[in-house]
Coordinates of C-alpha atoms in Angstrom, one line a residue:
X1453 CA 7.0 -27.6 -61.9
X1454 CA 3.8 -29.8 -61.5
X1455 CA 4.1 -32.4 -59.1
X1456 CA 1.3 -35.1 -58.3
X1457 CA 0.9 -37.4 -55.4
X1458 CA -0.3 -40.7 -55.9
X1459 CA -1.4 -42.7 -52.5
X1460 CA -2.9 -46.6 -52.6
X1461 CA -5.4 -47.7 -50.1
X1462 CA -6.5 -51.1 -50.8
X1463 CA -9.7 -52.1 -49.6
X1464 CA -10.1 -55.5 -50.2
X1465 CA -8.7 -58.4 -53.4
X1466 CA -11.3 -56.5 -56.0
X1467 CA -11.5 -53.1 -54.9
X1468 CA -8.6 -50.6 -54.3
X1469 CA -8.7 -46.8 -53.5
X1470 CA -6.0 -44.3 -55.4
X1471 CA -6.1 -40.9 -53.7
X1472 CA -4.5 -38.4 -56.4
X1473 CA -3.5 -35.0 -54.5
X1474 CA -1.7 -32.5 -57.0
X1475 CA -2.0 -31.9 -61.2
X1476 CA -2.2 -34.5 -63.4
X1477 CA -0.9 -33.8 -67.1
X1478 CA 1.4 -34.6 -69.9
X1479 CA 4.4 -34.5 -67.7
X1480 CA 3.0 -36.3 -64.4
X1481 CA 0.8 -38.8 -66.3
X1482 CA 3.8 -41.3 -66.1
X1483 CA 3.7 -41.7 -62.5
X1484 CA 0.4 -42.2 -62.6
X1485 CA 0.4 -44.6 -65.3
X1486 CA 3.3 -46.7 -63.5
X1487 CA 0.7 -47.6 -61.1
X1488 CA -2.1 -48.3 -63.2
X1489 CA -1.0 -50.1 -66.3
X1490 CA 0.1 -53.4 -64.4
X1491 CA -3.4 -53.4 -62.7
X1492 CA -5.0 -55.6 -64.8
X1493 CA -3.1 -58.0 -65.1
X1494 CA -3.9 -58.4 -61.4
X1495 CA -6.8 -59.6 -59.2
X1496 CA -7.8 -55.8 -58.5
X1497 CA -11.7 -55.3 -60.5
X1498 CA -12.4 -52.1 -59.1
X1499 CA -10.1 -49.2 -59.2
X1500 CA -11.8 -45.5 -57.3
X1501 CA -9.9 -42.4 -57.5
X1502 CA -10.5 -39.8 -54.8
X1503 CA -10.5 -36.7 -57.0
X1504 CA -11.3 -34.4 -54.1
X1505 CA -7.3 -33.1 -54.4
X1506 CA -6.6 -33.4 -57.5
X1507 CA -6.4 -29.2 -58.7
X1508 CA -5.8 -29.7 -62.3
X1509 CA -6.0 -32.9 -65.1
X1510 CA -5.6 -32.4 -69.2
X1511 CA -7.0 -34.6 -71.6
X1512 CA -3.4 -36.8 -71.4
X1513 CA -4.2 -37.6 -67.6
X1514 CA -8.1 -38.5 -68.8
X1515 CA -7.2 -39.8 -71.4
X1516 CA -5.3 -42.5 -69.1
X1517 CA -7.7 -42.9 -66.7
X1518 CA -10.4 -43.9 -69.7
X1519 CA -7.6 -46.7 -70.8
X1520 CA -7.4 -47.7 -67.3
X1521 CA -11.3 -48.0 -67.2
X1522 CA -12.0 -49.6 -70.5
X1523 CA -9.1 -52.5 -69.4
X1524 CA -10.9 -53.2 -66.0
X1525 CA -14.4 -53.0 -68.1
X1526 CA -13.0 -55.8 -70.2
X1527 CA -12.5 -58.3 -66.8
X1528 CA -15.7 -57.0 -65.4
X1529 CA -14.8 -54.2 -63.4
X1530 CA -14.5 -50.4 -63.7
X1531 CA -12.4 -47.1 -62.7
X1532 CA -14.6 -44.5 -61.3
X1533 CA -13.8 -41.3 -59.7
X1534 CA -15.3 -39.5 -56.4
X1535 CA -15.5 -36.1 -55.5
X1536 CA -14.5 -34.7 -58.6
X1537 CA -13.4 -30.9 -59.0
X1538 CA -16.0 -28.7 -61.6
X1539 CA -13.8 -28.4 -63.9
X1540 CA -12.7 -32.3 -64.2
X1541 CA -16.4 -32.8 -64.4
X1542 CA -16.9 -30.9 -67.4
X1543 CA -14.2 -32.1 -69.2
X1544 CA -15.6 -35.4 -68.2
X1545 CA -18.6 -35.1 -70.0
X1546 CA -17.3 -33.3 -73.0
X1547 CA -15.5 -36.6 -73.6
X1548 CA -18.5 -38.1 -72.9
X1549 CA -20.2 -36.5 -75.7
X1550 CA -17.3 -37.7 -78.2
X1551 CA -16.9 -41.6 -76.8
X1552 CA -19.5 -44.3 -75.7
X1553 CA -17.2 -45.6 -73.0
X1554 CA -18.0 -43.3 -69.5
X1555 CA -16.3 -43.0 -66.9
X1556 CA -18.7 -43.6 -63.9
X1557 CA -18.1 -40.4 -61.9
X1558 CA -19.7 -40.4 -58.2
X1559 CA -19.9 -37.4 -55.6
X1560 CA -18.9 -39.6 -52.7
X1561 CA -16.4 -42.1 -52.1
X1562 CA -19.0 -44.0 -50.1
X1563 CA -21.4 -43.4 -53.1
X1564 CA -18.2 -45.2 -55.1
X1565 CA -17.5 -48.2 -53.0
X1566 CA -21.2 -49.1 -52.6
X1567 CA -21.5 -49.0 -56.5
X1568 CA -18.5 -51.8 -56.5
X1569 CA -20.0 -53.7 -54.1
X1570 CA -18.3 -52.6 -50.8
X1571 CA -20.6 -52.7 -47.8
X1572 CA -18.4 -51.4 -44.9
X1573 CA -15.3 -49.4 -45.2
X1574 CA -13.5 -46.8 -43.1
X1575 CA -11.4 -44.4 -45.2
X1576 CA -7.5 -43.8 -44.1
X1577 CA -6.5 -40.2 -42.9
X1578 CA -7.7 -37.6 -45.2
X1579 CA -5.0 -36.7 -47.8
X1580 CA -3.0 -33.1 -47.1
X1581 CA -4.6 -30.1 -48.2
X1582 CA -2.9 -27.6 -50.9
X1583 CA 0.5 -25.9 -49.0
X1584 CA 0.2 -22.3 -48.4
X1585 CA 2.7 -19.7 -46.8
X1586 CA 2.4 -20.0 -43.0
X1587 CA 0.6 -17.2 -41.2
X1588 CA 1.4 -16.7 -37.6
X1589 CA -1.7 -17.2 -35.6
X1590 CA -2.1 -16.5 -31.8
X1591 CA -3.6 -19.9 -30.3
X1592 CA -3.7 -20.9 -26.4
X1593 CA -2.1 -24.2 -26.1
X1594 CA -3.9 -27.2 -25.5
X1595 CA -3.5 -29.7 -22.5
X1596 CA -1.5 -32.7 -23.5
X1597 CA -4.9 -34.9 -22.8
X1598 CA -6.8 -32.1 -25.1
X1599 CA -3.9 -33.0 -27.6
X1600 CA -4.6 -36.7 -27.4
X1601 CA -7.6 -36.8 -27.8
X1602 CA -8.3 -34.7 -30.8
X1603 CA -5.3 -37.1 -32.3
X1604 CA -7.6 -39.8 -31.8
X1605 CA -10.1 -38.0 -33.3
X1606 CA -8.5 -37.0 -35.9
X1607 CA -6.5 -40.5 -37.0
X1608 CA -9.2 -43.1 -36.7
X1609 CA -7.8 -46.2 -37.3
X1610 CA -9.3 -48.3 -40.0
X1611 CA -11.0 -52.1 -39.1
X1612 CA -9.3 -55.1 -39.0
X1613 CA -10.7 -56.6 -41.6
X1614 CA -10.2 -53.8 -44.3
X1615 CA -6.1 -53.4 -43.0
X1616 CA -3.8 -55.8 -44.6
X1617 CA -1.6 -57.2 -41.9
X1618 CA 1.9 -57.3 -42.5
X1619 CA 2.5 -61.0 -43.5
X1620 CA -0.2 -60.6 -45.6
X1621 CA 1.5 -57.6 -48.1
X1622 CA 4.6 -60.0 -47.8
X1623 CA 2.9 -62.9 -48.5
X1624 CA 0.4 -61.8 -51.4
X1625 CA 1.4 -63.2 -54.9
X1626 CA -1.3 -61.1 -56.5
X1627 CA -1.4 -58.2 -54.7
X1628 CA -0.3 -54.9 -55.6
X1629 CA 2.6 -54.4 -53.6
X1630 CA 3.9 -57.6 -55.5
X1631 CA 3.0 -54.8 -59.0
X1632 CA 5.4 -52.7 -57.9
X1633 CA 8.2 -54.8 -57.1
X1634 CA 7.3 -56.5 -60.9
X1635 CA 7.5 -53.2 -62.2
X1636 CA 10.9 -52.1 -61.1
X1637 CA 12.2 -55.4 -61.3
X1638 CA 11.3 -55.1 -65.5
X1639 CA 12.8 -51.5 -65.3
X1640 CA 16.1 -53.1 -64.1
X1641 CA 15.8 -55.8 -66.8
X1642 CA 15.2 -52.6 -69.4
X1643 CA 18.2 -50.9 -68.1
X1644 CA 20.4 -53.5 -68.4
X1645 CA 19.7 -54.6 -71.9
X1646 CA 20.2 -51.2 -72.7
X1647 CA 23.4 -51.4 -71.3
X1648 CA 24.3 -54.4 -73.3
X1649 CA 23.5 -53.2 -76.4
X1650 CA 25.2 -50.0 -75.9
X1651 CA 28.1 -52.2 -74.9
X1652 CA 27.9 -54.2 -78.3
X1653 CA 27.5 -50.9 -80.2
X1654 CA 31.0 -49.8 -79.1
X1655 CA 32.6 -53.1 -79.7
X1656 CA 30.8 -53.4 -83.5
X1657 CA 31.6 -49.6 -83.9
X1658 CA 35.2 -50.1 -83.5
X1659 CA 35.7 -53.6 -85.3
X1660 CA 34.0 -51.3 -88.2
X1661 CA 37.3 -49.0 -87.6
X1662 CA 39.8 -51.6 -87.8
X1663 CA 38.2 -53.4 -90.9
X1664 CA 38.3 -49.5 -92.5
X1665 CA 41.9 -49.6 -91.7
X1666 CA 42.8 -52.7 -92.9
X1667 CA 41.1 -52.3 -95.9
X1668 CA 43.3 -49.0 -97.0
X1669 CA 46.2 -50.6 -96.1
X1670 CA 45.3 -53.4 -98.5
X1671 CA 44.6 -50.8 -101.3
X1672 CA 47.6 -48.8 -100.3
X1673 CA 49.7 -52.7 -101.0
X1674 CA 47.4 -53.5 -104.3
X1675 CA 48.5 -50.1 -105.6
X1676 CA 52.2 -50.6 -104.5
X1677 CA 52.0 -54.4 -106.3
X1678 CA 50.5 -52.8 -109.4
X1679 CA 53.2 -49.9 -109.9
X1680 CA 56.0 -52.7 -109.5
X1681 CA 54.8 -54.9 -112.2
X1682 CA 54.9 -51.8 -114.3
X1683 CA 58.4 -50.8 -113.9
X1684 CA 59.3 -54.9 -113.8
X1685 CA 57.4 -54.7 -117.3
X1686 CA 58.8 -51.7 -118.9
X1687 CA 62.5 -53.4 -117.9
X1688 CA 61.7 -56.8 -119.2
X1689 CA 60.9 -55.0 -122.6
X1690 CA 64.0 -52.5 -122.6
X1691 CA 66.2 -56.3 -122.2
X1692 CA 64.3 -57.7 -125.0
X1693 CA 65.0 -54.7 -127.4
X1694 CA 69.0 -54.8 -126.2
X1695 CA 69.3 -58.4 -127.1
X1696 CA 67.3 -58.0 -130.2
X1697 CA 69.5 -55.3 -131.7
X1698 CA 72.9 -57.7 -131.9
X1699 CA 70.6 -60.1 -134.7
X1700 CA 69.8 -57.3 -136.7
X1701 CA 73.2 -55.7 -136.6

């Protein structure tokens, strides 16, 4: 089963960084898409992908991205990716051969975020490379200052300036966590309404039932009504003959 891994890094109220890690097709696309689609409706300009991780993408998961970029084109921004895989890349520019609209396709990120205007920007930790089986290695152990220090190597931590405080997520009308929580909210909404009408459905379905009923019964009592003023009828005339016989006698 394909599985894709979709991490946000925003960088500032125009730019914001989407890390893809995984395979992006068909089946995975709406994942992707739930984070994308709402985008422009928001203040975010510049949307670049980090491609480095991403192992596999169809035409369906390009053929989102495109969408994504000729929305943000329309506000005056763009979706570009960096450090694409060879094989992206030439299904990049086969669709560039067949469209006019281009994705903008960068070997960097720095390359990326200096192309949308971003002067100074210190990437997150790098995303988690493809899992493997585990192989048993024999490797001295290090001293726990070693240790911390190659932790604080390894994790820099990103300026002030480009790290959202917390108030500020909470706070941020037009920001993309506020996306999200609009998002689910109008899932809820969806599955509710749904609800209803599947509610309503039931509740016409049998009202049809009982107005099928009640209409046999009524041609079961039309047919009854009918067959008595028959017989009623056919006695009425037997009594006329009997009386009429006397007079003729």
């Amino acid at each position: 089963m394909m599985q894709l891994s979709v991490r946000l890094v925003p960088v500032d109220d125009d730019t914001l960084v989407i890390a893809l890690t995984g395979e992006l097709d068909s089946t995975t696309k709406p994942v992707l898409a739930a984070f994308l689609d709402p985008l422009p409706q928001t203040t975010v300009k510049h949307v670049l992908v980090a491609a480095g991780d991403l192992w596999f993408c169809d035409l369906n998961g390009l053929d989102l991205l495109a969408r994504t970029h000729r929305a943000l084109q329309e506000k005056g921004g763009h979706l570009a990716l960096a450090e694409v895989q060879p094989p992206l890349r030439r299904l990049i520019g086969l669709m560039t051969e067949q469209s006019a609209a281009t994705i903008p396709v960068f070997a960097t990120m720095a390359e990326a975020l200096a192309a949308a205007g971003v002067e100074a920007y210190q990437p997150a930790e790098p995303a988690l490379k493809r899992r493997h089986l585990p192989r048993l290695r024999t490797v001295p152990r290090a001293s726990s200052s070693a240790r911390a220090q190659a932790r604080s190597r390894r994790e820099p931590a990103p300026p002030e300036a480009a790290r959202p405080s917390a108030a500020e997520i909470e706070l941020d009308t037009s920001g993309l966590p506020t996306v999200i929580f609009e998002a689910r909210s109008l899932r809820d909404r969806a599955l509710h309404q749904q609800q209803a009408l599947n509610d309503r459905l039931s509740v016409a379905t049998q009202a049809r039932a009982r107005l099928l009923t009640t209409r046999r019964r009524c041609d079961d009592s039309l047919l009854a009504m009918r067959s008595s003023l028959s017989e009623a009828r056919s006695i009425l005339t037997l009594a006329e003959a009997s009386q009429a016989r006397p007079h003729l006698s």
